[in-house]
mmCIF file of C-alpha atoms in Angstrom:
data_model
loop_
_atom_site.group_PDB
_atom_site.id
_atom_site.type_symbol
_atom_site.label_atom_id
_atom_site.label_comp_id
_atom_site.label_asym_id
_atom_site.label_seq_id
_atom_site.Cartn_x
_atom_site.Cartn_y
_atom_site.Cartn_z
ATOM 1 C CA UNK A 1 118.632 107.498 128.420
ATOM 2 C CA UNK A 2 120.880 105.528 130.849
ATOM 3 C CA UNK A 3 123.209 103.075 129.632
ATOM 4 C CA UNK A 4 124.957 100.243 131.044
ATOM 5 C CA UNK A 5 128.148 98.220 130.385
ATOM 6 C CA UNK A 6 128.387 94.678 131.875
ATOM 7 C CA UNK A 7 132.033 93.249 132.421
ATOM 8 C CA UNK A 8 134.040 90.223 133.803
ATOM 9 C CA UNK A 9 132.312 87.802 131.303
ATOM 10 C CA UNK A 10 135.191 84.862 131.698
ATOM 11 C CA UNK A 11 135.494 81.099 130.812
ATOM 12 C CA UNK A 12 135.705 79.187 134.229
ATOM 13 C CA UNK A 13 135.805 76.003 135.741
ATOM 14 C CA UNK A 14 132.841 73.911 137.144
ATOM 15 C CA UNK A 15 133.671 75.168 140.998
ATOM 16 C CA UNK A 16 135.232 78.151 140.188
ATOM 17 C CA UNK A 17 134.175 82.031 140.935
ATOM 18 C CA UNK A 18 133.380 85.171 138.955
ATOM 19 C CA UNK A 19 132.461 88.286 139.621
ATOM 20 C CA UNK A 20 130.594 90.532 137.031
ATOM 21 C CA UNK A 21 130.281 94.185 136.859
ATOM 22 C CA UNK A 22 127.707 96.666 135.614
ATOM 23 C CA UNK A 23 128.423 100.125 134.706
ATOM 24 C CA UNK A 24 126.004 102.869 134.976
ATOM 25 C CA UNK A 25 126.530 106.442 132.930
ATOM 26 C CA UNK A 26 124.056 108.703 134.813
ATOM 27 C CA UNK A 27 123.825 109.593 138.225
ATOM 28 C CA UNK A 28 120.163 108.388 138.607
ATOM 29 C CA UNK A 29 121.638 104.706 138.914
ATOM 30 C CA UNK A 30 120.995 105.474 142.604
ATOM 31 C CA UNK A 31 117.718 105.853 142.494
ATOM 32 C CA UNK A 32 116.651 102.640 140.832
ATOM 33 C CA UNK A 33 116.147 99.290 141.792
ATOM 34 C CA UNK A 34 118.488 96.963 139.628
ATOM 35 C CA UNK A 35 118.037 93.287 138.775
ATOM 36 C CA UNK A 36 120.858 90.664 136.234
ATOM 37 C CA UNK A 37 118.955 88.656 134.197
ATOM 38 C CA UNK A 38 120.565 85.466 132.100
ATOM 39 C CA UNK A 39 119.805 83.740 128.967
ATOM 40 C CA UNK A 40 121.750 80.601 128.257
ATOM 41 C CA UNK A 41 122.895 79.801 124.636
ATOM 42 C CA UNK A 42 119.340 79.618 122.753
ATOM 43 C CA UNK A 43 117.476 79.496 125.344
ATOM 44 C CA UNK A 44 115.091 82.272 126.966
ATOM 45 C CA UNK A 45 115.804 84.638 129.501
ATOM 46 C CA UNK A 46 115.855 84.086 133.142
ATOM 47 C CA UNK A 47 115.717 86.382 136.255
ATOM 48 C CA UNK A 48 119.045 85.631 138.118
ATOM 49 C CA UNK A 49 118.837 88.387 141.424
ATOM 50 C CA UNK A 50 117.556 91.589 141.872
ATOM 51 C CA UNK A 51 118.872 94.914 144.317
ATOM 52 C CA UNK A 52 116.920 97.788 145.511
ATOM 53 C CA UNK A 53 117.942 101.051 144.803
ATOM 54 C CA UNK A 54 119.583 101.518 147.927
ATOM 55 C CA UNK A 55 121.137 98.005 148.036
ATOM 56 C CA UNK A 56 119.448 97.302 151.888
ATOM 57 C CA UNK A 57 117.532 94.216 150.361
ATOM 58 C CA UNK A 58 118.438 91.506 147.731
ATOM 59 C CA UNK A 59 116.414 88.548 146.285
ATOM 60 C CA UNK A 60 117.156 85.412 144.074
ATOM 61 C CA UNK A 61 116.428 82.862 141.723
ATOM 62 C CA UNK A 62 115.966 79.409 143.968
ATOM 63 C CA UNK A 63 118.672 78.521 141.089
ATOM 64 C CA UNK A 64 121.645 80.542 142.531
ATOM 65 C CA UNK A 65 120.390 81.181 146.129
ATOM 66 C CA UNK A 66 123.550 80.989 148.689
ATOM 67 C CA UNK A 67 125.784 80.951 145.416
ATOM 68 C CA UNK A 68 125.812 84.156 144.155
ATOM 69 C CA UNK A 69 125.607 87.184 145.988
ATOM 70 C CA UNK A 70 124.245 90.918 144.150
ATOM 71 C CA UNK A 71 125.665 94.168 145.412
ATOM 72 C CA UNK A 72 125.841 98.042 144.187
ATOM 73 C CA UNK A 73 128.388 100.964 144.792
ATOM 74 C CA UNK A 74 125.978 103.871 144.429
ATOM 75 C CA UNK A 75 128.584 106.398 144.840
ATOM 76 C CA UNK A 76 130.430 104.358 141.684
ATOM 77 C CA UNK A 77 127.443 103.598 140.058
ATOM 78 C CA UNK A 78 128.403 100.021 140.034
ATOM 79 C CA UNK A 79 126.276 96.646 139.963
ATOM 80 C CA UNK A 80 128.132 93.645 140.791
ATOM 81 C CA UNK A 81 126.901 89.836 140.907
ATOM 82 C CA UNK A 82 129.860 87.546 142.617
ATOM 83 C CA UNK A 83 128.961 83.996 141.343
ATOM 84 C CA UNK A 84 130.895 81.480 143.742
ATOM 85 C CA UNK A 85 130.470 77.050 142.993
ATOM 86 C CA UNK A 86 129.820 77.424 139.548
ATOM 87 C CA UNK A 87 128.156 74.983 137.671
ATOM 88 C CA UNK A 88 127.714 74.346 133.630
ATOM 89 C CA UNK A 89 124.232 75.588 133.783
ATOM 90 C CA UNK A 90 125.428 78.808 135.090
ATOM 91 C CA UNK A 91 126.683 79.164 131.150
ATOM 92 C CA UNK A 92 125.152 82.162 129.823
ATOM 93 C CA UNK A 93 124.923 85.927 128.813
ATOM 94 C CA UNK A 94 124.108 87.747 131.649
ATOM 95 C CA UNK A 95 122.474 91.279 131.349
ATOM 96 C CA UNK A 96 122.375 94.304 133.926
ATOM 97 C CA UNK A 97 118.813 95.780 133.416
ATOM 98 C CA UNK A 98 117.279 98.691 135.790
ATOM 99 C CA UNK A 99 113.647 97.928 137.225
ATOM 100 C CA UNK A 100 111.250 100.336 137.287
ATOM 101 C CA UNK A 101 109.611 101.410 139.860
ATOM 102 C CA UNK A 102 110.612 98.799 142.274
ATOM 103 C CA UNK A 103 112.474 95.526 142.008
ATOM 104 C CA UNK A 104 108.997 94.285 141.154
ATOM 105 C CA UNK A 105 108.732 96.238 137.832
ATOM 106 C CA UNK A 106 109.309 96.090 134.236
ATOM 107 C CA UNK A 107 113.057 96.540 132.857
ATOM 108 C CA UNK A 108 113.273 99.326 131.230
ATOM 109 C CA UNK A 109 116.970 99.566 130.108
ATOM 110 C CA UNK A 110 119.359 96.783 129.356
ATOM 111 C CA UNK A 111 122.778 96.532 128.954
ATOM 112 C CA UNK A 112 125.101 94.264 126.038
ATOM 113 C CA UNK A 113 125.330 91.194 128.092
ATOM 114 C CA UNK A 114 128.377 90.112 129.153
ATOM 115 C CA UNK A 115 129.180 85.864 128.864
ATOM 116 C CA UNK A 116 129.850 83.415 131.242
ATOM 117 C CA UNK A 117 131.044 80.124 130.470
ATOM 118 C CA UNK A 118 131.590 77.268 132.880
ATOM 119 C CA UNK A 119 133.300 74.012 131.519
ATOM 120 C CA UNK A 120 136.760 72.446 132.243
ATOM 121 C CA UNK B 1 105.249 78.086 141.457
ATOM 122 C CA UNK B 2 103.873 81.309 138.850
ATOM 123 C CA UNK B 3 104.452 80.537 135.191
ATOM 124 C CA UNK B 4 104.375 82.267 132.034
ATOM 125 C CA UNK B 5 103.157 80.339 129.336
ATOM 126 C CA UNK B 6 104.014 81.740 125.653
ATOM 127 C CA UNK B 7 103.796 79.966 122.329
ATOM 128 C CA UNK B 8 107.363 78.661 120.710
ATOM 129 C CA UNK B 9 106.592 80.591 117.361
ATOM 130 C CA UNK B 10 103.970 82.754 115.609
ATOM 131 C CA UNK B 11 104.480 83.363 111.375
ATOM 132 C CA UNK B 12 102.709 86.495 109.917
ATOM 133 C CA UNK B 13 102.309 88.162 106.616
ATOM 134 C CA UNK B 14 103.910 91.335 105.951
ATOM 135 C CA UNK B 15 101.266 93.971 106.577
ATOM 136 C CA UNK B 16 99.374 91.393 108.305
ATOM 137 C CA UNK B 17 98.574 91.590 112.626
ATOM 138 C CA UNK B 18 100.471 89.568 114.432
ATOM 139 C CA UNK B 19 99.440 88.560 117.745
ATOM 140 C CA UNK B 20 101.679 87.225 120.759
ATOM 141 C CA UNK B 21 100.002 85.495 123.861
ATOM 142 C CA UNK B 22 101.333 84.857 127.489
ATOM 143 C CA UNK B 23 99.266 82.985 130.254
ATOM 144 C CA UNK B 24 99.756 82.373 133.808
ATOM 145 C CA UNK B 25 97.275 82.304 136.576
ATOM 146 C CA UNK B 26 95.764 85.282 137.522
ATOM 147 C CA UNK B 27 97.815 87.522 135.425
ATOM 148 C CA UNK B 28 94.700 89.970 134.497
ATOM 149 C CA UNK B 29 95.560 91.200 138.215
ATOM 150 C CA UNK B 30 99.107 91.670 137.917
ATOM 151 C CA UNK B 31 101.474 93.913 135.609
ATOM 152 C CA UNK B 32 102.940 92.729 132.798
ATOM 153 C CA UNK B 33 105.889 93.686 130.475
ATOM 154 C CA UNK B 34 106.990 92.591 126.866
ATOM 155 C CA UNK B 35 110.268 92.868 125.303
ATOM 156 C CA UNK B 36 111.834 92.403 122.149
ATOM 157 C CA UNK B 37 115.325 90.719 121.444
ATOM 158 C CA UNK B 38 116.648 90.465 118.443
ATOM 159 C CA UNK B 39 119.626 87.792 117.268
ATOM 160 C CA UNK B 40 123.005 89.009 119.288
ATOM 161 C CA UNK B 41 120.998 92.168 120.722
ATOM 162 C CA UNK B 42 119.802 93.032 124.515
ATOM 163 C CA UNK B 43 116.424 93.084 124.735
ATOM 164 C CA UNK B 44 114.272 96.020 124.699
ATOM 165 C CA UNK B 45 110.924 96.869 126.563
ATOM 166 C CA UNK B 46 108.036 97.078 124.100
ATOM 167 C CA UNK B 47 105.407 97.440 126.890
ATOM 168 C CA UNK B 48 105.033 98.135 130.119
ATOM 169 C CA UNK B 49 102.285 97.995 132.973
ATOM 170 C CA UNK B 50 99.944 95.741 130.377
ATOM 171 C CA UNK B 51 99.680 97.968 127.677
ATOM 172 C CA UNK B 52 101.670 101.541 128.029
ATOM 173 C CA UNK B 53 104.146 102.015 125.290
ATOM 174 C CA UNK B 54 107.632 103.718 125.902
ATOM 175 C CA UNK B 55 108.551 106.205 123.941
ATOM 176 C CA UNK B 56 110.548 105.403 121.019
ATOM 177 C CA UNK B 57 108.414 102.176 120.333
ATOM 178 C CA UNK B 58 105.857 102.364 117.344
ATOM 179 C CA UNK B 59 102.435 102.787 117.647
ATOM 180 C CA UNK B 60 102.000 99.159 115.988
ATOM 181 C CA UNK B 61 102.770 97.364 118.796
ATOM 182 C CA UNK B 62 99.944 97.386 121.652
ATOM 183 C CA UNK B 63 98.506 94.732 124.197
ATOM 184 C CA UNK B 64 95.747 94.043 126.152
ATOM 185 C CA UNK B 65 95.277 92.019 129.789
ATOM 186 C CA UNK B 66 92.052 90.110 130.469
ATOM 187 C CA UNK B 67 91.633 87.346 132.918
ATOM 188 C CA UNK B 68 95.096 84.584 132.989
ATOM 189 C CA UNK B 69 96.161 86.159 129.027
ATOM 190 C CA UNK B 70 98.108 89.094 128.110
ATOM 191 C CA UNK B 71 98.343 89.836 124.745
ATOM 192 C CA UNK B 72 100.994 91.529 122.485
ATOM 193 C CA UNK B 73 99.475 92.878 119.193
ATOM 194 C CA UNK B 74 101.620 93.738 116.312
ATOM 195 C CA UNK B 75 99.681 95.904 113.680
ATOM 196 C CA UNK B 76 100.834 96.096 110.380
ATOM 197 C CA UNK B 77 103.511 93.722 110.842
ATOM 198 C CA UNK B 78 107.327 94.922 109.397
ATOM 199 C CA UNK B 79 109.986 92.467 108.231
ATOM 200 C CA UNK B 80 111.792 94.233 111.075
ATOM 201 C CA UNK B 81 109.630 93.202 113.556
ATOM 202 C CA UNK B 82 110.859 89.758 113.367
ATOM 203 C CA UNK B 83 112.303 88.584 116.512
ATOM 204 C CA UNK B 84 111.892 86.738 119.797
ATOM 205 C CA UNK B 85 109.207 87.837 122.508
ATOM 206 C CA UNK B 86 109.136 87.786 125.802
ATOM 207 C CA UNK B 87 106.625 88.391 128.322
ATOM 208 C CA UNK B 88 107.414 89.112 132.163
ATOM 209 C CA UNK B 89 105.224 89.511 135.297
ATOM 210 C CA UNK B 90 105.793 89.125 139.118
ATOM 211 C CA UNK B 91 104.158 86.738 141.767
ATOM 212 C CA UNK B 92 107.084 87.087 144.594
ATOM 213 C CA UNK B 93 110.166 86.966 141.884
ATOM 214 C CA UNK B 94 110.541 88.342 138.522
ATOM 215 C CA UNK B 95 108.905 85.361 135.920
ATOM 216 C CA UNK B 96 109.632 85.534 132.263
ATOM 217 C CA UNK B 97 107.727 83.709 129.331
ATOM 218 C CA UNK B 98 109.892 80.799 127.404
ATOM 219 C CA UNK B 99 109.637 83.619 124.883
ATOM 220 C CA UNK B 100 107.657 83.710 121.139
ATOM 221 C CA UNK B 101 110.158 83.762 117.847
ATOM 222 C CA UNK B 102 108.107 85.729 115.126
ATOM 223 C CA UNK B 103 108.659 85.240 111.802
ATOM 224 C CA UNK B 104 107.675 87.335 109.476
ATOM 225 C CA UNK B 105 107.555 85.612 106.109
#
């Protein structure tokens, strides 16, 4: 089955930007919508933004809108999420997670999570 | 706004069924998922499209839609089955339950 690898998990200042990565190992990333999905320490998880399969439209939590901004690099199989004004309650893990069969679906693989912290 | 309404925590026997619920309005007429996460693990899909089970998941675990419930049933409950639960539709965005910790005790 696919896997993914998140990256560019960082400790960063309230303000401050970060952009996080998602690694795909099969080909077939292209072909799937994509979504990043965050759970803050002990907390539950939250849909953050999701990315059709061939990137032409994005959505997103009211909670990041105009802060954050999802792409893809099919031809890298690459995710990315920049996160720009960061805030403390941006602290979490964020996971890379492919929807199935449309950015409306059920998440059928996940990756490790990579984390995010935001304090001074 | 659409929200998914799960309890905090559910205890069960070993052996025993356990059984996971998740309301929101009108969710008998939408899809719904469940995952499992376990402590410092990713979370993995249980169910999709209100009651299919992916492959690699046991037969144990099965669920059921009627009316503003889903529900996840957990037959024969393991001690490995312990572990949060999610439950996740869509009404214009993604929604996710607060999420169930079972204990299996």
């Amino acid at each position: 089955d696919v896997q993914f690898l998140e990256s560019g998990g960082d400790l960063v200042q309230p303000g401050g930007s970060l952009r996080l990565s998602c690694a795909a190992s099969e080909r077939t990333f292209q072909y799937y919508a994509m979504t990043w999905v965050r759970q803050a320490p002990g907390k539950g998880l939250e849909w953050v933004s999701s990315i059709t399969d061939n990137g032409g439209s994005t959505y997103y939590a009211d909670s990041v809108k105009g802060r954050f901004t999802i792409s893809r690099d099919n031809s890298k199989k690459m995710l990315h999420l920049l996160m720009t004004s960061l805030r403390a309650e941006d602290s979490a893990v964020y996971f890379c997670a492919r929807v199935i069969p449309d950015w409306s679906g059920y998440h059928s693989s996940w990756g490790q999570g990579t984390l995010v912290i935001v304090s001074s | 706004s659409f929200d998914l309404t799960q309890p905090p925590s559910v205890s069960v026997s070993p052996g025993q069924t356990a059984t996971i619920t998740c309301s929101g309005h009108n969710l008998g007429f939408k899809s719904t998922s469940w995952y499992q996460q376990k402590p410092g693990q990713s979370p993995v899909l249980v169910i999709y499209q209100n009651s299919r089970r992916p492959s690699g998941i046991p037969e144990r675990f099965s669920a059921s839609t009627s009316g503003n419930t889903a529900t996840l049933t957990i037959s024969g409950t393991q001690a490995i089955d312990e572990a949060d639960y999610y439950c996740q539709a869509w009404d214009a965005k993604t929604v996710f339950g607060g999420g169930t910790k079972l204990t299996v005790l």
